[in-house]
mmCIF file of C-alpha atoms in Angstrom:
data_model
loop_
_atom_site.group_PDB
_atom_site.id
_atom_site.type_symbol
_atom_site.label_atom_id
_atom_site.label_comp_id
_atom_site.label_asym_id
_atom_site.label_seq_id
_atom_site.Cartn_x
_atom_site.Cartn_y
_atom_site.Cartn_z
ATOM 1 C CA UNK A 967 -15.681 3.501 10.993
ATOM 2 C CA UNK A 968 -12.016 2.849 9.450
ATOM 3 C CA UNK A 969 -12.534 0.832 6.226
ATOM 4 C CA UNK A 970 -9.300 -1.207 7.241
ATOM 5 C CA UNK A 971 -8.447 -1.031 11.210
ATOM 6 C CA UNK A 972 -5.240 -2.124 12.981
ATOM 7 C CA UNK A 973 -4.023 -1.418 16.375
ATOM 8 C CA UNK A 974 -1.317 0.854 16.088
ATOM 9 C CA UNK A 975 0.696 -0.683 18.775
ATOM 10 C CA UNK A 976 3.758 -0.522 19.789
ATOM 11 C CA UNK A 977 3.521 -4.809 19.588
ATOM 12 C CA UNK A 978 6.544 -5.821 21.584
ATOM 13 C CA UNK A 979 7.306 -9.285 21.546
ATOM 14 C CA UNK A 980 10.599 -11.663 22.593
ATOM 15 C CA UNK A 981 12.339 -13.217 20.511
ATOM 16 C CA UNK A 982 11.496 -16.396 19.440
ATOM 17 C CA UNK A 983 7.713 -15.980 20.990
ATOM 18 C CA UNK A 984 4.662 -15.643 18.319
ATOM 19 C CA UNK A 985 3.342 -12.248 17.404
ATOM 20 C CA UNK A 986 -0.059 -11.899 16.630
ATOM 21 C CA UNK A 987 -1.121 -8.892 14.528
ATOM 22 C CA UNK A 988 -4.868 -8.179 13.376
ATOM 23 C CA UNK A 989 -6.831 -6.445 10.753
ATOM 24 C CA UNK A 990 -10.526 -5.711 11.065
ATOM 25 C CA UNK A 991 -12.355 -4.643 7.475
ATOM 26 C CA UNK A 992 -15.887 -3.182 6.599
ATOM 27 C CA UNK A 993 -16.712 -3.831 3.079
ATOM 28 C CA UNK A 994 -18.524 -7.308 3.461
ATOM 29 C CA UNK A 995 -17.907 -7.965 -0.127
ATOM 30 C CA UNK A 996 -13.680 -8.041 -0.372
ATOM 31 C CA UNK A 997 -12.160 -10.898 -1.432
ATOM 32 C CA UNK A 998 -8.533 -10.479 -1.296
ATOM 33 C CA UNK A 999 -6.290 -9.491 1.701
ATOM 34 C CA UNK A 1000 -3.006 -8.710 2.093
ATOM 35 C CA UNK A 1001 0.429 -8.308 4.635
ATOM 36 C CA UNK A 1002 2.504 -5.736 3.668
ATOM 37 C CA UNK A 1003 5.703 -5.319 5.976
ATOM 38 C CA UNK A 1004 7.405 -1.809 6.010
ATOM 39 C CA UNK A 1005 10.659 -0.792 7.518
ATOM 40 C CA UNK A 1006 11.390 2.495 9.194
ATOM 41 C CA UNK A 1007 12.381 4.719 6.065
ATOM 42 C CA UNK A 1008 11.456 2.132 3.613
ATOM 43 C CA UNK A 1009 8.840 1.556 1.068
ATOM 44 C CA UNK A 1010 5.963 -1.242 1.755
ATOM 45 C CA UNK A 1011 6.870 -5.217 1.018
ATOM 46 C CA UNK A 1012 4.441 -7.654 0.061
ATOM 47 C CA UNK A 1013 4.386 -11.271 2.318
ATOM 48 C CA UNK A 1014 1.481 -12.763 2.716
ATOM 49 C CA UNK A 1015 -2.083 -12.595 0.230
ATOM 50 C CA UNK A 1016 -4.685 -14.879 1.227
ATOM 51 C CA UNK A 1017 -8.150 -14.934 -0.027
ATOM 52 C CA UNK A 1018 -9.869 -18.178 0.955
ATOM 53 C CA UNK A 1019 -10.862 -18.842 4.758
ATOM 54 C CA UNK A 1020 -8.744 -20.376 6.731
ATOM 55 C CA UNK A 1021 -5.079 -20.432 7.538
ATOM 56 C CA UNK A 1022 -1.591 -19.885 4.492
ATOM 57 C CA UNK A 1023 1.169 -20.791 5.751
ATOM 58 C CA UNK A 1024 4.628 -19.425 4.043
ATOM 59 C CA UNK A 1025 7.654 -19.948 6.437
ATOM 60 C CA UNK A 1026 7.520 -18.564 9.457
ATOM 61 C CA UNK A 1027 4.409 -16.431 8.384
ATOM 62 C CA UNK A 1028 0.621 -17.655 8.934
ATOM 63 C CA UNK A 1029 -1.896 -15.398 7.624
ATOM 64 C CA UNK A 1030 -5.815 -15.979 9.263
ATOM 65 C CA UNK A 1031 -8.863 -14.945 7.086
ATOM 66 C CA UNK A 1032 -12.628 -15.007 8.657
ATOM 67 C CA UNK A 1033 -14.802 -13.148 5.745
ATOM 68 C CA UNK A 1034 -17.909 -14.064 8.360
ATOM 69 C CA UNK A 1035 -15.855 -12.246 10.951
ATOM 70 C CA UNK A 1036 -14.240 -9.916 8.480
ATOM 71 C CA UNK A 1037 -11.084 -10.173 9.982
ATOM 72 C CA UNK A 1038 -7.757 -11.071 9.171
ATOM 73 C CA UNK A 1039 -4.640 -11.893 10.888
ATOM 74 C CA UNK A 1040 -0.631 -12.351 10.533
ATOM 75 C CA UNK A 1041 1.116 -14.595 12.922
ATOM 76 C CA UNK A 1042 4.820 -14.616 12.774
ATOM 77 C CA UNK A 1043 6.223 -17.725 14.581
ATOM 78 C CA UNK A 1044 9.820 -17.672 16.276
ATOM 79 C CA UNK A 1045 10.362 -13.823 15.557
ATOM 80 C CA UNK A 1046 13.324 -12.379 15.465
ATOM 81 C CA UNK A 1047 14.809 -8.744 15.987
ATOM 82 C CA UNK A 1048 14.655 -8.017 12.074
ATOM 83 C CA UNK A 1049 10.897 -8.563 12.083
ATOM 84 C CA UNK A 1050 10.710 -4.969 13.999
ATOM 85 C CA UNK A 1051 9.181 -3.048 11.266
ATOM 86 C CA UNK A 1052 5.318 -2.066 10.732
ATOM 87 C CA UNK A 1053 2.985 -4.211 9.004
ATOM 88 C CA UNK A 1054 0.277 -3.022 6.739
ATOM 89 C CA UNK A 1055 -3.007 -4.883 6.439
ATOM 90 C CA UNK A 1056 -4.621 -4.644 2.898
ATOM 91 C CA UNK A 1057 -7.758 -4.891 1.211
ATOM 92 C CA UNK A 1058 -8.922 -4.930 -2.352
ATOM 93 C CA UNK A 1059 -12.137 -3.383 -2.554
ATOM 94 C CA UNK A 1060 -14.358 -3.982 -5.162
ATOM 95 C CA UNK A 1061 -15.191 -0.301 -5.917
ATOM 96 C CA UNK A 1062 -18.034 0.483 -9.254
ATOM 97 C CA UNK A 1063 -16.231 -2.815 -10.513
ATOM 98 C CA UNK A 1064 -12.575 -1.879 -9.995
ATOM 99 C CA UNK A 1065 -10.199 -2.840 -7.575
ATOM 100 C CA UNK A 1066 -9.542 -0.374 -5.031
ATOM 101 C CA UNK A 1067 -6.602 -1.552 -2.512
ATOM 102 C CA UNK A 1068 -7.058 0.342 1.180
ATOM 103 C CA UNK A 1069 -4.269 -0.195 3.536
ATOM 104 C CA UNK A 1070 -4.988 -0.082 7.306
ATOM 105 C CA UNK A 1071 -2.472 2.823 9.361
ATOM 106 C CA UNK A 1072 0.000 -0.411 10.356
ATOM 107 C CA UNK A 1073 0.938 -2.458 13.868
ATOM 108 C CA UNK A 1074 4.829 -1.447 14.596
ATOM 109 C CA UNK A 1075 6.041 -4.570 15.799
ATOM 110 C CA UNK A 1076 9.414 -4.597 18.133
ATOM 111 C CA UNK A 1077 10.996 -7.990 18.806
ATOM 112 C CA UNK A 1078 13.385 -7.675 22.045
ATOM 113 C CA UNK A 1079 16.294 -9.256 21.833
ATOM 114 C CA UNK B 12 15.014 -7.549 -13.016
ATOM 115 C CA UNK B 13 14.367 -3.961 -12.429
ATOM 116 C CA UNK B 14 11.985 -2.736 -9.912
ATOM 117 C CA UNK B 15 9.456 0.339 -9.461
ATOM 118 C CA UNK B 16 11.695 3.376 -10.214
ATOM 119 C CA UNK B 17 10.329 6.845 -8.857
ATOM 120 C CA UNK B 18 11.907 10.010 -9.459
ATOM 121 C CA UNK B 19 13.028 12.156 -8.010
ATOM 122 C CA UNK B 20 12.931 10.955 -4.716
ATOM 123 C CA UNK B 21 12.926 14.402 -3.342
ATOM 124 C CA UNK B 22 11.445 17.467 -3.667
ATOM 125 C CA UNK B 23 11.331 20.454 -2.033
ATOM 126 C CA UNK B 24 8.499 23.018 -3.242
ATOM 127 C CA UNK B 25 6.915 26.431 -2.607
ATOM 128 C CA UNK B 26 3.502 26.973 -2.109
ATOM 129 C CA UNK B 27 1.065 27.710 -4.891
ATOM 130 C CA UNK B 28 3.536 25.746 -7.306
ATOM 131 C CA UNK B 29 3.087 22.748 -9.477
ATOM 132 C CA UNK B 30 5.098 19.520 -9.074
ATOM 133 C CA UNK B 31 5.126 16.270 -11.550
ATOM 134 C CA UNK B 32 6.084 13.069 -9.888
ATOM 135 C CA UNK B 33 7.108 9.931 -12.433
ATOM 136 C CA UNK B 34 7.127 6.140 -11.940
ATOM 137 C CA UNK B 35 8.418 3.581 -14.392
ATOM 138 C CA UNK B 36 6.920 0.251 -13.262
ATOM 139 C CA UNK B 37 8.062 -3.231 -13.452
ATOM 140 C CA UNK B 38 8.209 -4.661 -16.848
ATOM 141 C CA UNK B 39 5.173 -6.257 -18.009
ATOM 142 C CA UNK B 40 3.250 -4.467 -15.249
ATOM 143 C CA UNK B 41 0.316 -2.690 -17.137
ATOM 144 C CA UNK B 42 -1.358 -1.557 -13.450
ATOM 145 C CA UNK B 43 0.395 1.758 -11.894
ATOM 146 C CA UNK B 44 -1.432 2.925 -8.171
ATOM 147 C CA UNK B 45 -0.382 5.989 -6.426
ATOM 148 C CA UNK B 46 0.037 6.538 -2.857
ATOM 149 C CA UNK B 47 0.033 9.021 -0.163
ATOM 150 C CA UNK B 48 1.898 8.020 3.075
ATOM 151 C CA UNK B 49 1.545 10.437 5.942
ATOM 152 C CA UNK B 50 2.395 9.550 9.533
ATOM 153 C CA UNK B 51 -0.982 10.135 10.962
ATOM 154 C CA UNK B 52 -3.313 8.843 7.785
ATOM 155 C CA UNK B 53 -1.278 6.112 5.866
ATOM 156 C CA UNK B 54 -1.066 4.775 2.919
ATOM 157 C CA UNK B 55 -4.166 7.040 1.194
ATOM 158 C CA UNK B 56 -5.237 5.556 -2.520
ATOM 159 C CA UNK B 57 -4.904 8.599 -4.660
ATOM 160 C CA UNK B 58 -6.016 6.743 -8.261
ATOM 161 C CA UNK B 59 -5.041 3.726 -10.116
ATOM 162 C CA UNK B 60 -4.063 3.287 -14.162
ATOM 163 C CA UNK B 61 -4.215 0.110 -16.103
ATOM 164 C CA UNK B 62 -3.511 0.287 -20.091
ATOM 165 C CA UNK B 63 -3.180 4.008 -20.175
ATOM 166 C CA UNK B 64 -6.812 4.500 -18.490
ATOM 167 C CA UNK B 65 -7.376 5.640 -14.777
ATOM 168 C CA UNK B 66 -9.634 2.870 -13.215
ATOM 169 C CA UNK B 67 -10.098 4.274 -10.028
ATOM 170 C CA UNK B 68 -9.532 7.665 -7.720
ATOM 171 C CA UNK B 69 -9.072 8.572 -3.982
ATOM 172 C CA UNK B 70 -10.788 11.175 -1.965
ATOM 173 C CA UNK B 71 -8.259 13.389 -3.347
ATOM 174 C CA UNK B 72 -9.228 17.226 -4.831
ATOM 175 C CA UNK B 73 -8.977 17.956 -8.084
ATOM 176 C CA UNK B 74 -5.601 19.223 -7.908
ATOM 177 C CA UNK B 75 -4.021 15.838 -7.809
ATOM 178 C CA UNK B 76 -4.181 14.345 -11.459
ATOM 179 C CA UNK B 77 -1.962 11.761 -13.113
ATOM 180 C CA UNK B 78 -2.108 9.914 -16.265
ATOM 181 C CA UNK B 79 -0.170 6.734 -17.832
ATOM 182 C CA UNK B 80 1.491 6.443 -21.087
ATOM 183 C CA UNK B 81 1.713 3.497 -23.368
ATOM 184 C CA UNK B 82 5.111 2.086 -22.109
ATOM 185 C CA UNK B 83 3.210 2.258 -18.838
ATOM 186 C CA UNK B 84 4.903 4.427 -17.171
ATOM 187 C CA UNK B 85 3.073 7.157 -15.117
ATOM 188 C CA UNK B 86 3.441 10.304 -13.801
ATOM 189 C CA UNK B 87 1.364 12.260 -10.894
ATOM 190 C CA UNK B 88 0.965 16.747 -10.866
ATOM 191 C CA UNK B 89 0.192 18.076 -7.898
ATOM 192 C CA UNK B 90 -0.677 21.941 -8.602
ATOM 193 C CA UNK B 91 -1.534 24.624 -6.647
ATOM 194 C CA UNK B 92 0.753 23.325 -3.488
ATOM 195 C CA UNK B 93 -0.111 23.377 -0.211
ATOM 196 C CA UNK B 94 1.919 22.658 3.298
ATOM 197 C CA UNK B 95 -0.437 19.368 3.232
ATOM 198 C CA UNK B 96 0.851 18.190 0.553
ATOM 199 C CA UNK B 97 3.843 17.174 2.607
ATOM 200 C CA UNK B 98 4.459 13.492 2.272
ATOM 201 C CA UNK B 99 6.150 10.498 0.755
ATOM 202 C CA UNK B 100 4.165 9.571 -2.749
ATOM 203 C CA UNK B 101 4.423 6.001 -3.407
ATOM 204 C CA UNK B 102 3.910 4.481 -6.853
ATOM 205 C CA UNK B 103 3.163 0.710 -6.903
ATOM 206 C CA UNK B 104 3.158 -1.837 -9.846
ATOM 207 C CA UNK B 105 1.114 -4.984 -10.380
ATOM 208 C CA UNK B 106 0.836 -7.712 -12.711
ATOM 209 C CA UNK B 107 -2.679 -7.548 -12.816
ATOM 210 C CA UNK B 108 -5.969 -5.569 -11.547
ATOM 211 C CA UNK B 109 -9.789 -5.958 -10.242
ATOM 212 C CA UNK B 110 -11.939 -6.292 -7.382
ATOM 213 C CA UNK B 111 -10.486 -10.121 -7.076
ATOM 214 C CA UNK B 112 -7.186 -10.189 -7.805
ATOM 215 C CA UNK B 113 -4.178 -11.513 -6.021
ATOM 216 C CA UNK B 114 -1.423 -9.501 -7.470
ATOM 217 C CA UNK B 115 -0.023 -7.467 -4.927
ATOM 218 C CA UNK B 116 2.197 -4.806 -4.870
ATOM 219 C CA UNK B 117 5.607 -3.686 -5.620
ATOM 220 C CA UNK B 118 6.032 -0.724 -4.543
ATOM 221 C CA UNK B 119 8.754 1.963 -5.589
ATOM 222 C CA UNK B 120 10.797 3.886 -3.002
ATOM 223 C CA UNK B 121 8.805 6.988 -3.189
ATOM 224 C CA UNK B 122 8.985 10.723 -3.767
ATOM 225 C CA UNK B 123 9.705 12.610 -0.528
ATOM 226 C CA UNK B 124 7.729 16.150 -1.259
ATOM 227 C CA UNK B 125 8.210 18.623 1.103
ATOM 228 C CA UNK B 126 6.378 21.541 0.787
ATOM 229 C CA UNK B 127 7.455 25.195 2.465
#
């Protein structure tokens, strides 16, 4: 079993509906999650951390946490062609007391115009 | 301000030789990670620094070694190439480290390696 798991997709979406991307994590113990968005030939950009359950909202962006569940979700409301890029699920790890950050492989979104 | 800065951001390499891979973080960023991004695996943790002390490693082999200096800034060696080795390093910055923190990334725009 993946540590960090995410349908690789393609996600294709129209615009303006909601995309809906998921993350599914082993270590029972992690406390802090995070969306990374990356676009094609680009490094990694950080939008969302959450770490309590529940739902953060930030703009268009909801991020979903269930620790009972372990899983974690991104929701991006009204999307738009430029959110076509592949988003990275993160966890930090608690690993012999340090934290040890382990990215899922990514959902590549597509938003059709 | 200035961001992550990686250099070079490409190499091209020979098997069986040595490369050395440098990131300046963001100032006032004490915690350097490194990253290898492959196609098939990902973003693979390769080790972390904080205050010129490695914290943590990836399932990496001994031939990938780094090290941080006291302006923070860290480089990554890669000796003894091989054709795996082919991939885009990543070196990413945060304010602050540990199992719980909140900090996320920056990340800089990588070191292509190609190796032939």
């Amino acid at each position: 079993q993946k540590e960090v798991e995410q349908n690789s997709g393609p996600l294709s979406v129209p615009e303006g509906a909601i995309a809906s991307l998921n993350c599914t994590y082993s270590d029972q113990g992690s406390q802090s999650f995070f969306w990374y968005r990356q676009y094609s030939g680009k490094s990694p950009e950080l939008i969302m951390f959450i770490y309590s359950n529940g739902d953060k909202e930030d703009g268009r962006f909801t991020a979903q946490l269930n620790k009972a569940s372990q899983y974690v979700s991104l929701l991006i409301r009204d999307s738009q062609p430029s959110d076509s890029a592949t988003y990275l699920c993160a966890v930090n790890m608690n690993s012999g007391g340090y934290q040890k950050v382990t990215f899922g492989t990514g959902t590549k979104l597509q938003v059709i115009p | 301000k200035a961001g992550v800065t990686q250099t070079p951001r490409y190499l091209i390499k020979t098997r069986g030789q040595q490369v050395t891979l440098s990131c300046s973080p963001i100032s006032g960023h004490r915690s350097v990670s490194w990253y290898q991004q492959t196609p098939g695996q990902g973003l693979q943790f390769l080790f972390e620094y904080f205050s010129e002390t490695q914290r943590n490693k990836g399932n990496f082999p001994g031939r990938f070694s780094g090290r941080q200096f006291s302006n923070s800034r860290s480089e990554m060696n890669v000796s003894t190439l091989e054709l795996g080795d082919s991939a885009l390093y990543l070196c990413a910055s945060s304010l602050q480290t540990g199992p719980f923190s909140n900090y996320g990334y920056t990340f800089g725009s990588g070191t292509r390696l190609t190796v032939v």
